[in-house]
CSV table of C-alpha atoms in Angstrom, one decimal:
chain,number,residue,atom,x,y,z
A,1,MET,CA,0.0,0.0,0.0
A,2,CYS,CA,2.7,2.4,1.1
A,3,GLY,CA,4.9,1.3,-1.9
A,4,CYS,CA,2.0,2.2,-4.3
A,5,CYS,CA,1.7,5.7,-2.7
A,6,VAL,CA,5.4,6.4,-3.1
A,7,VAL,CA,5.3,5.3,-6.7
A,8,LEU,CA,2.3,7.6,-7.4
A,9,VAL,CA,4.0,10.5,-5.8
A,10,LEU,CA,7.2,9.9,-7.8
A,11,PHE,CA,5.1,9.8,-11.0
A,12,CYS,CA,3.4,13.1,-10.2
A,13,LEU,CA,6.7,14.7,-9.4
A,14,GLY,CA,8.1,13.5,-12.7
A,15,LEU,CA,5.7,15.9,-14.4
A,16,LEU,CA,7.6,18.8,-12.9
A,17,SER,CA,11.1,19.9,-13.7
A,18,ALA,CA,13.9,19.4,-11.2
A,19,GLY,CA,14.4,23.1,-10.7
A,20,ASN,CA,11.8,23.2,-7.9
A,21,GLN,CA,12.4,19.8,-6.4
A,22,LYS,CA,14.6,18.8,-3.6
A,23,PRO,CA,16.3,15.5,-2.5
A,24,GLN,CA,14.1,13.8,0.1
A,25,LEU,CA,14.9,11.5,3.0
A,26,GLY,CA,13.9,7.9,2.3
A,27,ASP,CA,10.4,6.8,3.3
A,28,ALA,CA,10.4,6.7,7.1
A,29,GLN,CA,8.1,3.7,7.2
A,30,LEU,CA,10.5,1.7,5.1
A,31,ALA,CA,13.9,2.9,6.5
A,32,THR,CA,13.2,3.4,10.1
A,33,ASN,CA,16.8,4.0,11.1
A,34,ASN,CA,17.4,7.2,9.1
A,35,PRO,CA,19.2,9.5,9.6
A,36,THR,CA,21.7,7.7,11.9
A,37,LEU,CA,24.7,9.2,13.7
A,38,THR,CA,26.9,9.3,10.5
A,39,THR,CA,24.7,8.4,7.6
A,40,VAL,CA,21.7,9.8,5.7
A,41,SER,CA,19.7,7.7,3.3
A,42,LEU,CA,18.2,9.8,0.5
A,43,GLU,CA,15.7,8.8,-2.1
A,44,LYS,CA,17.3,8.6,-5.5
A,45,PRO,CA,16.0,11.3,-7.9
A,46,PHE,CA,13.2,9.3,-9.6
A,47,CYS,CA,11.6,11.3,-12.4
A,48,MET,CA,13.1,14.6,-11.2
A,49,PHE,CA,15.2,15.2,-14.3
A,50,ASP,CA,12.9,13.6,-17.0
A,51,SER,CA,12.1,16.9,-18.7
A,52,SER,CA,15.9,17.5,-19.2
A,53,LEU,CA,16.7,14.1,-20.6
A,54,TYR,CA,17.2,13.6,-24.3
A,55,PRO,CA,17.1,10.2,-25.9
A,56,ASN,CA,20.4,8.6,-27.1
A,57,ARG,CA,22.5,10.6,-24.7
A,58,SER,CA,24.0,9.3,-21.5
A,59,TYR,CA,23.8,11.2,-18.3
A,60,THR,CA,25.1,10.8,-14.8
A,61,ILE,CA,23.7,12.2,-11.5
A,62,TYR,CA,26.1,13.8,-9.1
A,63,LEU,CA,25.3,14.1,-5.4
A,64,TYR,CA,26.7,17.1,-3.6
A,65,VAL,CA,26.8,17.4,0.2
A,66,MET,CA,27.3,20.5,2.2
A,67,LYS,CA,27.3,21.4,5.9
A,68,GLU,CA,24.8,24.0,6.7
A,69,SER,CA,27.0,26.4,8.6
A,70,ALA,CA,27.8,30.1,8.5
A,71,SER,CA,31.3,29.6,7.4
A,72,ALA,CA,30.3,28.1,4.0
A,73,MET,CA,32.0,30.2,1.4
A,74,SER,CA,29.9,29.2,-1.5
A,75,SER,CA,27.1,26.8,-2.3
A,76,LEU,CA,27.8,26.6,-6.0
A,77,VAL,CA,28.3,23.2,-7.6
A,78,THR,CA,29.3,24.4,-11.0
A,79,ASP,CA,32.2,26.4,-12.3
A,80,ASP,CA,32.1,29.3,-14.8
A,81,SER,CA,31.7,27.0,-17.8
A,82,ASN,CA,28.8,25.2,-16.2
A,83,LYS,CA,30.9,22.1,-15.5
A,84,PRO,CA,30.3,20.3,-12.2
A,85,LEU,CA,32.8,21.0,-9.5
A,86,GLY,CA,35.0,18.1,-8.6
A,87,SER,CA,35.6,19.2,-5.0
A,88,THR,CA,36.1,16.3,-2.7
A,89,PHE,CA,35.5,15.6,0.9
A,90,GLN,CA,39.0,16.3,1.9
A,91,GLN,CA,39.4,19.5,-0.2
A,92,THR,CA,36.3,21.1,1.3
A,93,SER,CA,37.1,20.4,4.9
A,94,ARG,CA,34.4,17.8,5.1
A,95,GLY,CA,31.8,20.0,3.5
A,96,GLN,CA,32.5,22.9,5.8
A,97,LEU,CA,33.8,25.4,3.1
A,98,ARG,CA,31.9,24.3,0.0
A,99,PRO,CA,29.8,21.4,-1.2
A,100,TYR,CA,31.7,18.2,-2.0
A,101,ASN,CA,30.8,15.6,-4.5
A,102,ALA,CA,30.0,12.4,-2.5
A,103,ALA,CA,29.0,10.1,-5.4
A,104,PHE,CA,27.8,9.8,-8.9
A,105,PHE,CA,25.4,7.2,-10.3
A,106,ASP,CA,23.3,6.4,-13.3
A,107,VAL,CA,19.9,8.2,-13.8
A,108,PRO,CA,17.3,6.0,-12.1
A,109,ASP,CA,14.7,4.6,-14.5
A,110,CYS,CA,11.5,6.7,-14.2
A,111,ALA,CA,9.4,4.3,-16.2
A,112,VAL,CA,10.1,1.3,-13.9
A,113,PRO,CA,10.5,2.6,-10.4
A,114,PRO,CA,11.3,0.0,-7.7
A,115,ARG,CA,8.4,-1.8,-6.1
A,116,LEU,CA,8.8,-1.1,-2.4
A,117,ALA,CA,6.5,-4.0,-1.5
A,118,ASP,CA,9.2,-6.3,-2.8
A,119,VAL,CA,11.4,-5.3,0.1
A,120,ARG,CA,9.5,-7.9,2.1
A,121,SER,CA,11.0,-10.6,-0.1
A,122,PHE,CA,14.4,-11.6,1.2
A,123,VAL,CA,15.6,-12.3,-2.4
A,124,HIS,CA,14.7,-8.9,-3.8
A,125,ALA,CA,15.2,-6.7,-0.8
A,126,SER,CA,18.9,-5.7,-1.5
A,127,TYR,CA,18.1,-4.9,-5.1
A,128,VAL,CA,15.1,-2.8,-4.2
A,129,LEU,CA,16.9,-0.9,-1.5
A,130,LYS,CA,19.9,-0.1,-3.8
A,131,GLN,CA,17.5,1.1,-6.6
A,132,TYR,CA,15.5,3.3,-4.3
A,133,LEU,CA,17.9,4.7,-1.8
A,134,PHE,CA,21.4,6.2,-1.7
A,135,ARG,CA,23.2,6.1,1.6
A,136,VAL,CA,25.4,9.1,2.2
A,137,GLY,CA,28.3,8.3,4.6
A,138,ASP,CA,28.4,4.7,3.7
A,139,ASP,CA,32.0,4.2,2.9
A,140,GLY,CA,34.8,5.1,5.3
A,141,THR,CA,37.6,3.3,3.5
A,142,CYS,CA,38.8,6.4,1.6
A,143,LEU,CA,39.6,8.1,4.9
A,144,TYR,CA,42.3,5.7,5.8
A,145,ASP,CA,44.4,6.8,2.8
A,146,PRO,CA,45.6,10.4,3.3
A,147,ASN,CA,46.7,10.6,-0.3
A,148,PHE,CA,43.3,9.6,-1.7
A,149,LEU,CA,42.0,12.4,-3.8
A,150,GLY,CA,39.0,10.8,-5.6
A,151,VAL,CA,35.3,11.0,-4.9
A,152,CYS,CA,34.7,10.0,-1.4
A,153,ASN,CA,31.5,9.2,0.6
A,154,PRO,CA,32.8,8.9,4.1
A,155,PRO,CA,30.7,9.0,7.3
A,156,LEU,CA,29.2,12.4,8.2
A,157,ALA,CA,29.6,14.1,11.5
A,158,PRO,CA,27.1,13.4,14.2
A,159,ASP,CA,24.7,16.1,15.4
A,160,THR,CA,25.4,18.2,12.3
A,161,THR,CA,23.0,19.7,9.7
A,162,TYR,CA,23.7,18.9,6.1
A,163,ARG,CA,22.0,19.8,2.8
A,164,PHE,CA,22.1,17.8,-0.4
A,165,LYS,CA,21.7,18.4,-4.1
A,166,TYR,CA,21.4,16.2,-7.1
A,167,VAL,CA,23.0,17.5,-10.4
A,168,LEU,CA,22.3,16.0,-13.8
A,169,VAL,CA,25.5,16.0,-16.0
A,170,ASP,CA,25.7,15.1,-19.7
A,171,ASN,CA,28.5,12.6,-20.1
A,172,SER,CA,29.7,13.6,-23.6
A,173,GLU,CA,29.8,17.3,-23.0
A,174,GLY,CA,30.6,17.1,-19.3
A,175,MET,CA,28.2,19.9,-18.6
A,176,VAL,CA,25.5,20.4,-16.0
A,177,LYS,CA,22.1,20.1,-17.6
A,178,ASP,CA,19.8,20.4,-14.6
A,179,GLN,CA,20.0,20.5,-10.8
A,180,THR,CA,17.6,20.2,-7.9
A,181,LEU,CA,17.3,22.7,-5.2
A,182,TRP,CA,19.3,22.2,-2.0
A,183,SER,CA,17.4,19.8,0.2
A,184,ASP,CA,15.8,20.9,3.5
A,185,PRO,CA,18.3,20.8,6.3
A,186,ILE,CA,18.8,17.3,7.6
A,187,LYS,CA,20.5,16.7,10.9
A,188,THR,CA,22.4,13.6,11.9
A,189,ARG,CA,21.6,12.1,15.2
A,190,ARG,CA,23.3,13.0,18.4
A,191,ALA,CA,24.6,10.4,20.9
A,192,LYS,CA,24.4,11.0,24.6
A,193,LEU,CA,27.0,9.7,27.0
A,194,PRO,CA,26.1,6.6,29.0
A,195,MET,CA,27.6,8.0,32.2
A,196,LYS,CA,24.7,10.5,32.2
A,197,ILE,CA,22.1,7.6,32.5
A,198,ASP,CA,20.4,7.9,35.8
A,199,THR,CA,20.4,4.5,37.7
A,200,CYS,CA,19.1,6.0,40.9
A,201,VAL,CA,16.5,3.8,42.5
A,202,LEU,CA,14.1,4.0,45.4
A,203,VAL,CA,15.8,2.5,48.4
A,204,PHE,CA,13.5,0.7,50.8
A,205,LEU,CA,16.2,-0.1,53.2
A,206,LEU,CA,15.1,2.4,55.7
A,207,LEU,CA,11.5,1.2,55.7
A,208,THR,CA,12.5,-2.5,55.9
A,209,GLY,CA,15.1,-1.9,58.5
A,210,PHE,CA,12.4,-0.2,60.6
A,211,LEU,CA,10.0,-3.1,60.1
A,212,ALA,CA,12.7,-5.7,60.9
A,213,SER,CA,13.6,-3.9,64.2
A,214,VAL,CA,10.0,-3.8,65.2
A,215,PHE,CA,9.6,-7.4,64.5
A,216,PHE,CA,12.7,-8.4,66.5
A,217,ALA,CA,11.5,-6.3,69.4
A,218,ILE,CA,8.3,-8.2,69.5
A,219,ILE,CA,10.1,-11.5,69.4
A,220,LEU,CA,12.4,-10.5,72.3
A,221,LYS,CA,9.5,-9.3,74.4
A,222,ILE,CA,7.8,-12.6,74.0
A,223,ILE,CA,10.9,-14.5,75.0
A,224,ILE,CA,11.4,-12.4,78.0
A,225,LYS,CA,7.8,-12.8,79.0
A,226,SER,CA,7.8,-16.5,78.7
A,227,ILE,CA,11.1,-16.8,80.7
A,228,GLY,CA,9.6,-14.5,83.4
A,229,PHE,CA,6.4,-16.6,83.4
A,230,SER,CA,8.3,-19.9,83.9
A,231,ASP,CA,10.5,-18.3,86.7
A,232,THR,CA,7.5,-17.2,88.7
A,233,LYS,CA,6.2,-20.8,88.6
B,1,MET,CA,-7.1,-34.1,84.9
B,2,ALA,CA,-8.1,-36.1,81.8
B,3,LYS,CA,-9.2,-32.9,80.1
B,4,THR,CA,-5.8,-31.2,80.7
B,5,GLU,CA,-4.1,-34.4,79.5
B,6,ASN,CA,-6.1,-34.2,76.3
B,7,GLY,CA,-5.4,-30.5,76.0
B,8,VAL,CA,-1.7,-31.1,76.2
B,9,ARG,CA,-1.9,-34.0,73.7
B,10,ILE,CA,-3.7,-31.8,71.3
B,11,PHE,CA,-1.2,-29.0,71.7
B,12,GLN,CA,1.7,-31.4,71.2
B,13,GLY,CA,0.0,-32.7,68.1
B,14,LEU,CA,-0.3,-29.1,66.8
B,15,LEU,CA,3.3,-28.4,67.4
B,16,ILE,CA,4.4,-31.6,65.7
B,17,LEU,CA,2.2,-30.8,62.7
B,18,GLY,CA,3.7,-27.3,62.7
B,19,ASN,CA,7.2,-28.7,62.7
B,20,VAL,CA,6.4,-31.2,59.9
B,21,VAL,CA,5.2,-28.3,57.7
B,22,ILE,CA,8.4,-26.3,58.6
B,23,GLY,CA,10.5,-29.4,57.6
B,24,MET,CA,8.7,-29.7,54.2
B,25,CYS,CA,8.9,-26.0,53.6
B,26,GLY,CA,12.6,-26.2,54.3
B,27,ILE,CA,13.1,-28.8,51.7
B,28,ALA,CA,11.1,-26.8,49.2
B,29,LEU,CA,13.1,-23.7,50.0
B,30,THR,CA,16.4,-25.5,49.4
B,31,ALA,CA,15.1,-26.9,46.1
B,32,GLU,CA,13.9,-23.5,44.9
B,33,CYS,CA,17.1,-21.8,45.9
B,34,ILE,CA,19.3,-24.4,44.2
B,35,TYR,CA,17.3,-23.9,41.1
B,36,PHE,CA,17.9,-20.2,41.2
B,37,VAL,CA,21.6,-20.5,42.0
B,38,SER,CA,22.0,-22.8,39.0
B,39,ASP,CA,21.2,-19.8,36.8
B,40,PRO,CA,19.1,-21.5,34.1
B,41,HIS,CA,18.8,-18.3,32.1
B,42,GLY,CA,22.5,-17.5,32.2
B,43,LEU,CA,21.9,-14.0,33.5
B,44,TYR,CA,24.4,-14.1,36.4
B,45,PRO,CA,27.3,-12.4,34.5
B,46,LEU,CA,25.0,-9.3,34.1
B,47,LEU,CA,24.5,-9.1,37.9
B,48,GLU,CA,28.1,-9.8,38.6
B,49,ALA,CA,29.1,-6.9,36.4
B,50,THR,CA,26.8,-4.6,38.4
B,51,GLU,CA,28.8,-5.6,41.4
B,52,ASN,CA,25.5,-6.1,43.2
B,53,ASP,CA,24.5,-9.8,43.0
B,54,ASP,CA,22.8,-9.8,46.3
B,55,ILE,CA,19.7,-11.6,45.0
B,56,TYR,CA,22.1,-14.6,44.5
B,57,ALA,CA,23.5,-14.2,48.0
B,58,ALA,CA,19.9,-14.3,49.2
B,59,ALA,CA,19.4,-17.5,47.3
B,60,TRP,CA,22.6,-19.1,48.7
B,61,ILE,CA,21.4,-18.2,52.3
B,62,GLY,CA,18.1,-19.8,51.4
B,63,ILE,CA,19.7,-23.1,50.6
B,64,PHE,CA,21.4,-23.4,54.0
B,65,VAL,CA,18.3,-22.0,55.8
B,66,GLY,CA,16.2,-24.7,54.2
B,67,PHE,CA,18.5,-27.4,55.4
B,68,ALA,CA,18.6,-25.8,58.9
B,69,LEU,CA,14.8,-25.7,59.0
B,70,LEU,CA,14.6,-29.4,58.1
B,71,ALA,CA,17.1,-30.4,60.8
B,72,LEU,CA,15.5,-28.1,63.4
B,73,SER,CA,12.0,-29.4,62.7
B,74,ILE,CA,13.1,-32.9,63.4
B,75,LEU,CA,14.8,-31.7,66.6
B,76,GLY,CA,11.5,-29.8,67.5
B,77,ILE,CA,9.4,-32.9,67.0
B,78,VAL,CA,11.7,-35.0,69.2
B,79,GLY,CA,11.7,-32.3,71.8
B,80,VAL,CA,8.0,-32.0,71.9
B,81,ILE,CA,7.3,-35.7,72.1
B,82,LYS,CA,9.9,-36.1,74.9
B,83,SER,CA,8.8,-32.8,76.6
B,84,ASN,CA,12.5,-32.2,77.2
B,85,ARG,CA,13.3,-28.6,78.3
B,86,THR,CA,16.9,-28.7,77.2
B,87,LEU,CA,16.1,-30.0,73.7
B,88,LEU,CA,13.3,-27.4,73.3
B,89,LEU,CA,15.6,-24.6,74.5
B,90,VAL,CA,18.2,-25.5,72.0
B,91,TYR,CA,15.5,-25.7,69.4
B,92,ILE,CA,14.1,-22.3,70.2
B,93,ILE,CA,17.6,-20.6,70.2
B,94,LEU,CA,18.7,-22.2,66.9
B,95,MET,CA,15.3,-21.5,65.3
B,96,LEU,CA,15.6,-17.9,66.2
B,97,ILE,CA,19.1,-17.7,64.6
B,98,THR,CA,17.7,-19.4,61.5
B,99,PHE,CA,14.8,-17.0,61.6
B,100,ALA,CA,17.1,-14.0,61.6
B,101,PHE,CA,19.1,-15.4,58.6
B,102,GLU,CA,16.0,-16.1,56.6
B,103,MET,CA,14.7,-12.7,57.4
B,104,ALA,CA,17.9,-11.1,56.1
B,105,SER,CA,17.7,-13.2,53.0
B,106,CYS,CA,14.1,-12.2,52.2
B,107,ILE,CA,14.7,-8.5,52.8
B,108,THR,CA,17.8,-8.6,50.7
B,109,ALA,CA,16.0,-10.3,47.8
B,110,ALA,CA,13.1,-7.9,48.0
B,111,THR,CA,15.0,-4.7,48.3
B,112,HIS,CA,17.7,-5.5,45.7
B,113,ARG,CA,15.1,-6.4,43.2
B,114,ASP,CA,14.3,-2.7,43.0
B,115,PHE,CA,17.9,-2.0,42.1
B,116,LEU,CA,17.5,-3.8,38.8
B,117,THR,CA,16.1,-1.1,36.6
B,118,PRO,CA,16.3,-0.8,32.8
B,119,ASN,CA,18.7,2.1,33.1
B,120,LEU,CA,21.1,0.0,35.1
B,121,PHE,CA,21.3,-2.7,32.4
B,122,LEU,CA,21.4,-0.1,29.6
B,123,LYS,CA,24.4,1.7,31.2
B,124,GLN,CA,26.1,-1.6,31.7
B,125,MET,CA,25.5,-2.8,28.2
B,126,LEU,CA,26.7,0.4,26.7
B,127,GLU,CA,29.9,0.6,28.8
B,128,LYS,CA,30.8,-3.1,28.7
B,129,TYR,CA,29.5,-4.8,25.6
B,130,GLN,CA,32.3,-5.6,23.2
B,131,LYS,CA,34.6,-3.4,25.3
B,132,PRO,CA,38.1,-3.5,23.7
B,133,GLU,CA,41.0,-4.8,25.9
B,134,ALA,CA,41.5,-2.3,28.7
B,135,GLY,CA,41.8,-2.1,32.4
B,136,ASN,CA,42.6,-4.9,34.8
B,137,ASN,CA,41.7,-8.5,34.7
B,138,ASN,CA,38.5,-8.0,36.7
B,139,ASP,CA,37.3,-5.4,34.2
B,140,LYS,CA,38.1,-7.7,31.3
B,141,TRP,CA,36.3,-10.7,33.0
B,142,MET,CA,33.2,-8.6,33.5
B,143,SER,CA,33.2,-7.2,30.0
B,144,GLU,CA,33.6,-10.7,28.5
B,145,GLY,CA,30.7,-12.0,30.7
B,146,VAL,CA,28.5,-9.1,29.6
B,147,THR,CA,29.3,-9.6,25.9
B,148,LYS,CA,28.7,-13.3,26.0
B,149,THR,CA,25.5,-12.9,27.9
B,150,TRP,CA,24.1,-10.2,25.6
B,151,ASP,CA,25.0,-12.1,22.5
B,152,LYS,CA,23.2,-15.2,23.8
B,153,LEU,CA,20.2,-13.0,24.9
B,154,MET,CA,19.9,-11.4,21.5
B,155,LEU,CA,20.1,-14.7,19.7
B,156,GLN,CA,17.7,-16.6,21.9
B,157,ASN,CA,15.1,-14.0,22.6
B,158,GLN,CA,15.1,-12.2,19.2
B,159,CYS,CA,15.7,-8.9,20.8
B,160,CYS,CA,18.1,-6.0,20.6
B,161,GLY,CA,19.3,-3.6,23.3
B,162,VAL,CA,17.5,-2.9,26.5
B,163,ASN,CA,14.6,-0.8,25.3
B,164,GLY,CA,15.2,-1.5,21.6
B,165,PRO,CA,17.9,-1.1,18.9
B,166,SER,CA,17.6,2.7,19.2
B,167,ASP,CA,19.7,2.4,22.4
B,168,TRP,CA,22.7,2.0,20.2
B,169,GLN,CA,21.9,5.1,18.2
B,170,GLU,CA,20.9,7.3,21.1
B,171,TYR,CA,24.1,6.7,23.2
B,172,THR,CA,27.8,6.4,22.6
B,173,SER,CA,29.2,3.0,23.7
B,174,ALA,CA,32.3,0.9,24.0
B,175,PHE,CA,30.9,-0.9,21.0
B,176,ARG,CA,30.9,2.3,19.0
B,177,THR,CA,34.6,2.9,19.6
B,178,THR,CA,35.5,-0.2,17.7
B,179,TYR,CA,32.7,-0.5,15.1
B,180,SER,CA,31.7,2.4,12.9
B,181,ASP,CA,28.1,3.6,12.7
B,182,ALA,CA,28.0,3.3,8.9
B,183,ASP,CA,28.8,-0.4,9.0
B,184,PHE,CA,27.2,-1.3,12.4
B,185,PRO,CA,24.4,1.1,13.5
B,186,TRP,CA,23.8,-1.7,15.9
B,187,PRO,CA,25.5,-5.1,16.6
B,188,HIS,CA,25.0,-7.7,13.9
B,189,ASN,CA,23.2,-9.9,16.4
B,190,CYS,CA,20.4,-7.3,16.2
B,191,CYS,CA,19.8,-8.4,12.6
B,192,VAL,CA,17.5,-11.3,11.8
B,193,LEU,CA,20.0,-14.1,11.2
B,194,ASP,CA,19.9,-17.1,8.9
B,195,SER,CA,20.7,-20.6,10.0
B,196,GLN,CA,24.5,-20.0,9.5
B,197,GLY,CA,24.4,-16.9,11.8
B,198,HIS,CA,24.7,-14.3,9.0
B,199,PRO,CA,22.2,-11.4,8.6
B,200,ILE,CA,19.7,-12.3,6.0
B,201,ASN,CA,19.9,-8.8,4.6
B,202,LEU,CA,22.6,-6.5,6.0
B,203,ASP,CA,21.5,-3.4,4.1
B,204,GLY,CA,17.9,-3.9,5.3
B,205,CYS,CA,19.2,-4.4,8.8
B,206,LYS,CA,21.4,-1.2,8.7
B,207,LEU,CA,18.5,0.9,7.4
B,208,GLY,CA,16.0,-0.5,9.9
B,209,VAL,CA,13.7,-2.1,7.4
B,210,HIS,CA,11.0,-4.1,9.3
B,211,GLY,CA,11.6,-7.8,9.0
B,212,PHE,CA,15.4,-7.6,8.8
B,213,PHE,CA,16.2,-6.4,12.3
B,214,LYS,CA,14.9,-7.1,15.8
B,215,SER,CA,12.9,-4.2,17.0
B,216,ASN,CA,12.1,-5.5,20.5
B,217,GLY,CA,14.1,-4.7,23.6
B,218,CYS,CA,15.6,-7.4,25.8
B,219,TYR,CA,14.6,-5.9,29.1
B,220,ALA,CA,11.6,-8.2,29.5
B,221,ALA,CA,13.8,-11.2,28.9
B,222,ILE,CA,16.2,-10.0,31.7
B,223,SER,CA,13.8,-8.7,34.2
B,224,GLY,CA,11.3,-11.6,34.0
B,225,PRO,CA,13.7,-14.3,35.4
B,226,MET,CA,15.3,-11.9,37.9
B,227,ASN,CA,12.0,-10.8,39.2
B,228,ARG,CA,10.8,-14.4,39.6
B,229,GLN,CA,14.0,-15.2,41.4
B,230,ALA,CA,13.8,-12.3,43.8
B,231,TRP,CA,10.1,-12.6,44.5
B,232,GLY,CA,10.3,-16.4,44.8
B,233,VAL,CA,13.1,-16.2,47.4
B,234,ALA,CA,11.5,-13.2,49.2
B,235,TRP,CA,7.9,-14.1,49.4
B,236,PHE,CA,8.2,-17.8,49.9
B,237,GLY,CA,10.7,-17.0,52.6
B,238,PHE,CA,8.3,-14.5,54.2
B,239,ALA,CA,5.5,-17.1,54.1
B,240,ILE,CA,7.7,-19.7,55.9
B,241,LEU,CA,8.7,-17.1,58.4
B,242,CYS,CA,5.1,-16.3,59.2
B,243,TRP,CA,4.3,-20.0,59.8
B,244,THR,CA,7.5,-20.5,61.8
B,245,PHE,CA,6.7,-17.5,63.9
B,246,PHE,CA,3.5,-19.1,65.2
B,247,VAL,CA,5.2,-22.5,65.7
B,248,LEU,CA,8.0,-20.8,67.7
B,249,LEU,CA,5.4,-18.9,69.8
B,250,GLY,CA,3.6,-22.2,70.6
B,251,THR,CA,6.9,-23.9,71.3
B,252,MET,CA,8.0,-21.2,73.7
B,253,PHE,CA,4.7,-21.4,75.5
B,254,TYR,CA,4.9,-25.2,75.7
B,255,TRP,CA,8.5,-24.9,77.0
B,256,SER,CA,7.5,-22.5,79.7
B,257,ARG,CA,4.7,-24.9,80.9
B,258,ILE,CA,6.9,-28.0,81.1
B,259,GLU,CA,7.6,-28.8,84.7
B,260,TYR,CA,11.1,-29.6,85.9
């Protein structure tokens, strides 16, 4: 049911151009753990760029990530000749100064969107999830190599607000043909410290100590009385 | 005189009956406490790591108290039949000591039950589960115990975390220092596993897709057996004490009426 709704919404959105659309978080009913501490799973741009696609030409979608902070110098993703900026994670100080290119992938097929109901099937689940969502922050391996200068999609920072943008690039010309708006600010989760967890508990020791002492007092009294009773005999 | 004789006989009969019941209850208490001490659910390492395993101490005391009650009830029966002042005095004194021990055991079990809150286990799980090598041997022993117990709990009870898998996302943990959030938003034992012990769909588990991860918390599986243990030791103990109290009173009265 939910899968059908998403497909319908995607189809309706396809009738609009990408210029007034934004990347969205994955369906919260499907992906309940989103965003996490260091990752954000976005819906792939189904039918967002359809009005800009020409037949017999190949395109690639670039995903740009930027921290939403006052120190961002620029939020442009293209240079003067309308080519996409190749700024990487390391070059942009983890998205602090400018947007960085986190990934590129093929244009999702608008005509055959993934059937979300198929996620229930163990066999098709991986395929459907890969078709439908893109996980920003999924790959930390490029961080281990300080000389790595390529496109990197490393984990995001916790408790930080990010914005995302999809850009359509024509492969033969290498030029940007269309782009979405910047997404709404999406914040990664914040983790609390375990030492702040309150394990305080109601202590009944005072009450039970009182009850125990009363009880023993009664017992002692009875013993004393019975000893005194037998002595008088 | 015959009436008084009959009265004494009846009173003796009542005391003997009372002691028989105490003896049987003693056996039952020993059996119950042995069952609890044997830790059928494997939760003892969690208590050991809280450094407050007093409900187990209460169960240990219960075992010895049960034996003592059995032995003393036999002594009491013999003492009442023979109407021997010395025997009955010994019986009364030893029974009072046993009474005190059992009282301590019951109160310990009842009060320390309240110590076992979800937050206690949550904090322990976050600080000790999969803790990398650190600290002294004692620390390492407790962390290993907690890790093994949690792994077993998650596998057997199809659950994750204390309140749910969100525990791993809401708090930092020792686990998080070794395993990155991107690959392990929560431990892999929180994923639905196949017969070989691998997650049936790791992507689905990481994203939190229903059907691929365990969304229940394990607190019910922990608190259920512990509550049963604490209440079993405490309330059965209190019941025995109530009965023993009246038998003791009767025996003291009988002792005071025996002529030299």
